[in-house]
XYZ file of C-alpha atoms in Angstrom:
343
model
C 299.308 245.081 22.915
C 296.473 245.126 25.455
C 295.903 241.815 27.178
C 292.610 240.071 26.554
C 290.400 239.854 29.631
C 289.402 236.217 30.010
C 286.808 234.385 32.079
C 286.331 230.635 32.485
C 282.925 229.104 33.204
C 283.152 225.642 34.730
C 285.858 224.658 37.225
C 285.668 220.891 36.752
C 288.078 218.342 35.306
C 289.104 220.173 32.131
C 289.464 223.561 33.864
C 293.255 223.263 34.505
C 293.989 222.838 30.788
C 292.423 226.236 30.150
C 293.462 228.100 33.291
C 297.100 227.016 33.129
C 297.225 227.893 29.430
C 295.828 231.384 30.030
C 298.252 231.919 32.899
C 301.193 230.943 30.692
C 300.257 233.113 27.709
C 301.357 236.743 27.637
C 298.490 238.019 25.502
C 295.710 237.343 28.024
C 294.768 237.718 31.677
C 292.412 235.472 33.642
C 290.172 237.918 35.510
C 287.365 235.656 36.755
C 286.117 232.088 37.055
C 282.603 230.773 37.532
C 281.156 227.536 38.885
C 277.793 226.669 40.410
C 279.672 225.040 43.296
C 280.896 228.007 45.316
C 283.698 226.219 47.156
C 285.182 225.027 43.880
C 284.957 228.469 42.297
C 286.447 230.097 45.383
C 289.344 227.636 45.459
C 290.209 228.175 41.781
C 289.965 231.947 42.177
C 292.438 231.801 45.048
C 294.802 229.619 43.021
C 294.733 231.922 39.998
C 294.400 235.220 41.864
C 291.150 236.280 40.236
C 287.522 236.912 41.116
C 284.865 234.209 41.244
C 281.145 233.878 40.583
C 278.530 231.152 40.960
C 276.195 232.509 38.257
C 277.451 233.106 34.728
C 274.899 235.870 34.149
C 276.318 237.764 37.115
C 279.790 237.184 35.691
C 278.688 238.687 32.376
C 276.983 241.600 34.147
C 279.904 242.579 36.366
C 283.017 241.828 34.298
C 284.144 243.455 31.060
C 285.264 240.289 29.316
C 286.860 239.923 25.907
C 286.776 236.121 25.894
C 284.868 233.441 27.754
C 286.016 229.814 27.937
C 283.162 227.328 28.348
C 284.156 224.199 30.292
C 280.685 223.051 31.278
C 278.585 219.891 30.880
C 277.616 219.384 27.245
C 273.990 220.491 27.571
C 275.044 223.922 28.848
C 277.473 224.780 26.028
C 274.866 226.209 23.660
C 272.812 228.408 26.029
C 275.907 229.920 27.653
C 277.636 230.503 24.310
C 274.545 232.115 22.799
C 274.165 234.455 25.783
C 277.860 235.387 25.578
C 277.557 236.121 21.857
C 274.586 238.407 22.468
C 276.774 240.334 24.918
C 279.576 240.682 22.322
C 281.945 238.335 24.181
C 284.181 236.062 22.102
C 283.705 232.373 22.885
C 286.031 229.387 23.102
C 284.102 226.286 24.113
C 285.165 222.760 24.866
C 283.910 220.032 22.579
C 281.257 219.116 21.692
C 279.737 222.384 20.520
C 276.346 221.219 21.733
C 274.209 218.096 21.876
C 271.873 218.892 18.966
C 273.077 220.095 15.567
C 270.385 222.793 15.550
C 271.779 224.264 18.782
C 275.314 224.253 17.388
C 274.063 226.014 14.257
C 272.346 228.641 16.418
C 275.653 229.208 18.216
C 277.381 229.890 14.898
C 274.610 232.158 13.613
C 274.338 234.153 16.853
C 278.091 234.696 16.967
C 278.071 235.859 13.358
C 275.099 238.180 13.911
C 276.885 239.835 16.833
C 280.296 239.984 15.134
C 282.011 237.824 17.736
C 284.382 234.924 17.190
C 283.389 231.392 18.156
C 286.036 228.705 18.539
C 285.718 225.054 19.566
C 288.445 223.016 21.239
C 289.866 220.220 19.083
C 293.380 220.485 20.461
C 294.668 217.234 18.977
C 294.860 218.873 15.558
C 297.839 220.775 16.965
C 299.832 217.706 17.999
C 303.046 217.290 15.962
C 301.850 213.911 14.687
C 298.581 215.329 13.395
C 300.406 218.256 11.820
C 302.851 215.942 10.013
C 300.118 213.839 8.445
C 298.049 216.874 7.442
C 301.090 218.561 5.902
C 302.015 215.478 3.851
C 298.449 215.076 2.648
C 298.194 218.728 1.623
C 301.559 218.683 -0.150
C 300.501 215.664 -2.193
C 303.453 213.627 -0.974
C 301.179 210.887 0.385
C 298.934 211.005 -2.657
C 295.190 210.564 -2.459
C 293.704 208.700 0.481
C 292.347 205.285 -0.502
C 290.795 204.361 2.852
C 291.085 205.032 6.558
C 290.304 203.424 9.898
C 290.339 204.491 13.524
C 290.080 202.733 16.867
C 289.310 204.108 20.322
C 289.265 201.573 23.173
C 289.140 203.307 26.532
C 287.962 202.631 30.069
C 285.033 204.496 31.591
C 283.767 202.436 34.506
C 280.441 202.700 36.290
C 282.347 204.505 39.051
C 283.344 207.149 36.503
C 279.699 207.737 35.635
C 278.559 207.701 39.269
C 280.774 210.723 39.993
C 278.671 212.893 37.703
C 274.991 213.793 37.573
C 275.066 214.496 33.840
C 277.352 211.963 32.169
C 275.751 208.819 30.831
C 272.468 210.558 29.969
C 271.049 211.438 26.576
C 269.562 214.677 27.879
C 272.686 216.171 29.443
C 275.683 214.399 27.866
C 274.047 213.725 24.527
C 275.660 210.325 24.110
C 278.525 208.231 25.351
C 281.732 207.018 23.766
C 281.216 208.904 20.489
C 280.354 212.400 21.706
C 282.648 212.313 24.737
C 285.674 210.108 24.055
C 285.977 209.335 20.333
C 284.970 212.776 19.067
C 288.571 214.036 18.926
C 289.718 211.084 16.822
C 286.638 211.317 14.609
C 287.410 215.010 14.098
C 291.009 214.245 13.119
C 289.902 211.706 10.519
C 287.406 214.139 8.993
C 290.090 216.851 8.960
C 292.565 214.522 7.234
C 290.090 213.388 4.557
C 288.978 217.001 3.983
C 285.843 216.262 1.991
C 282.117 216.570 2.493
C 280.455 213.434 3.832
C 278.324 211.330 1.478
C 276.762 208.958 4.009
C 277.180 207.423 7.458
C 276.171 203.882 8.377
C 276.647 203.176 12.083
C 275.573 201.007 14.984
C 275.507 202.081 18.623
C 274.788 200.002 21.719
C 275.287 199.679 25.457
C 277.075 196.393 26.027
C 278.915 196.568 29.322
C 277.493 199.288 31.580
C 274.635 198.842 34.034
C 273.849 202.413 35.010
C 273.991 204.553 31.858
C 271.459 205.294 29.135
C 273.951 206.046 26.369
C 276.154 203.967 24.101
C 279.429 202.441 25.263
C 280.112 200.897 21.851
C 279.886 202.265 18.321
C 281.153 201.192 14.935
C 280.471 202.101 11.383
C 281.435 203.530 8.039
C 281.767 207.141 6.948
C 281.869 207.591 3.180
C 283.027 210.901 1.740
C 282.113 212.603 -1.516
C 285.718 212.363 -2.747
C 285.400 208.565 -2.743
C 287.210 207.833 0.524
C 285.573 205.321 2.858
C 286.634 205.230 6.508
C 285.780 202.779 9.282
C 285.560 203.482 12.996
C 285.365 201.343 16.135
C 284.950 202.891 19.579
C 284.271 201.391 23.012
C 284.710 202.685 26.548
C 284.522 199.400 28.442
C 288.118 198.279 27.833
C 290.426 197.563 30.789
C 292.512 200.740 30.316
C 292.832 203.765 28.047
C 294.654 202.133 25.156
C 296.431 204.443 22.694
C 294.095 205.779 20.030
C 294.943 204.525 16.537
C 294.378 206.064 13.108
C 295.568 204.628 9.802
C 295.336 206.135 6.335
C 296.114 203.997 3.303
C 297.231 206.415 0.600
C 298.438 206.130 -2.990
C 302.062 206.766 -2.016
C 302.236 205.221 1.437
C 300.643 204.613 4.807
C 300.199 207.162 7.584
C 299.644 205.918 11.124
C 298.990 207.598 14.434
C 299.257 205.775 17.748
C 298.360 208.130 20.583
C 300.272 211.339 19.729
C 302.993 209.667 17.639
C 302.722 209.632 13.863
C 304.678 207.625 11.319
C 304.472 208.026 7.565
C 306.012 205.299 5.392
C 306.202 206.095 1.701
C 306.425 203.488 -1.060
C 309.821 204.898 -2.096
C 311.251 203.775 1.254
C 311.324 207.101 3.077
C 309.871 207.279 6.575
C 308.859 210.290 8.659
C 308.181 210.361 12.393
C 306.611 213.071 14.558
C 305.834 213.080 18.257
C 305.737 215.521 21.140
C 309.145 217.062 21.806
C 309.589 217.587 25.573
C 311.741 220.656 24.895
C 308.882 222.285 22.969
C 305.985 221.042 25.088
C 304.248 223.045 27.795
C 304.039 220.883 30.907
C 300.708 221.088 32.697
C 300.622 220.723 36.474
C 298.955 217.910 38.373
C 295.254 217.289 37.943
C 295.260 216.771 34.189
C 294.781 213.564 32.205
C 297.446 212.331 29.790
C 294.869 211.604 27.083
C 293.984 215.309 26.917
C 297.366 215.807 25.268
C 299.528 218.904 25.504
C 298.076 221.118 22.795
C 295.316 223.112 24.494
C 297.764 225.977 24.902
C 298.550 225.946 21.169
C 294.920 226.248 20.148
C 294.136 228.839 22.821
C 297.121 230.912 21.689
C 295.967 230.681 18.066
C 292.506 231.865 19.128
C 293.872 234.831 21.080
C 296.272 235.838 18.297
C 293.431 235.726 15.789
C 291.321 238.039 17.953
C 294.143 240.525 18.420
C 295.003 240.577 14.727
C 291.477 240.727 13.337
C 291.713 237.257 11.817
C 289.792 234.001 12.003
C 291.139 231.258 14.303
C 292.113 227.993 12.653
C 289.207 226.087 14.211
C 286.132 228.272 13.818
C 282.572 227.532 14.809
C 281.794 226.812 11.152
C 284.622 224.281 10.980
C 283.558 222.571 14.204
C 279.973 222.488 12.938
C 281.068 219.955 10.300
C 282.222 217.581 13.027
C 279.035 218.238 15.022
C 276.954 217.283 11.979
C 278.968 214.068 11.603
C 278.555 213.106 15.261
C 274.815 213.782 15.198
C 274.452 211.696 12.029
C 276.220 208.762 13.709
C 273.611 208.872 16.465
C 270.785 209.223 13.962
C 272.031 206.225 11.986
C 272.543 204.160 15.133
C 269.139 204.965 16.614
C 267.204 204.554 13.360
C 269.263 201.523 12.337
C 269.693 202.817 8.818
C 272.117 204.756 6.646
C 272.062 208.551 6.843
C 272.746 210.210 3.493
C 274.016 213.790 3.307
C 272.679 216.199 0.692
């Protein structure tokens, strides 16, 4: 089978998760990278033995790409993805899809109009713990979900924000703890509940940062049309990156996730555990953060296999659009200080 020709735009923090995954997989070849900072692009190109560019339009003009990975600041996801779609290049973008829901919707529609595949990175769905809980919900073994809650308490200091010219701004990041840190956990909860949202009632505020515009605290309720009500609490002014927690109270038991480890305790006394198995886990090199998990390679491989077999990837643009709509509604509710009801 012919290898997919892959390019990566954006050589910043998350770049190694994509580049190392592509390098490891046998069904693709990294042919070029792109970054507006030439030294950074040049360095990554030397490391991965590929060509480099400082302008993504030049990259698109000069390379015959099958797939482009977008690892850029949030505000650039939509314009780059839309341009790639118009050029018939398949797209795998980091979360969030975009800042505005309308831009994310345009990404989906442009990809569809040009018959290209759009995927969005939500790699934590592929963690063994997430897979266990989803499997036991789908099989009916856990029974219906009664309620759920999630907690994200991480540390993003002022120094963290000072290192970037786009983070901490509404215009370029699109938000704070929700759109950047808690979005993965929020996506998992929505995926577990697997129902359309009825309403969102949320508060957002900046409580502990001096130099950012966006929220560092958010809490609220997400009610679903199947009757499930879930609560969320997220801050990024804690003293360290505490393990993320999710709990689902179900008819037949309780499912819990702490970081990547899941435990399911059923009322009949049985207990199931799932966590990352070192023997089955791809080990990323230095320069990656532990909270990114180990599952980028699993999602990227699923995306490539789908392309080569004429199928849809598991996390499509349409699927990610549901999470985008949820995130945007949290901000709408928080800013307007009122409940947002879904039609």
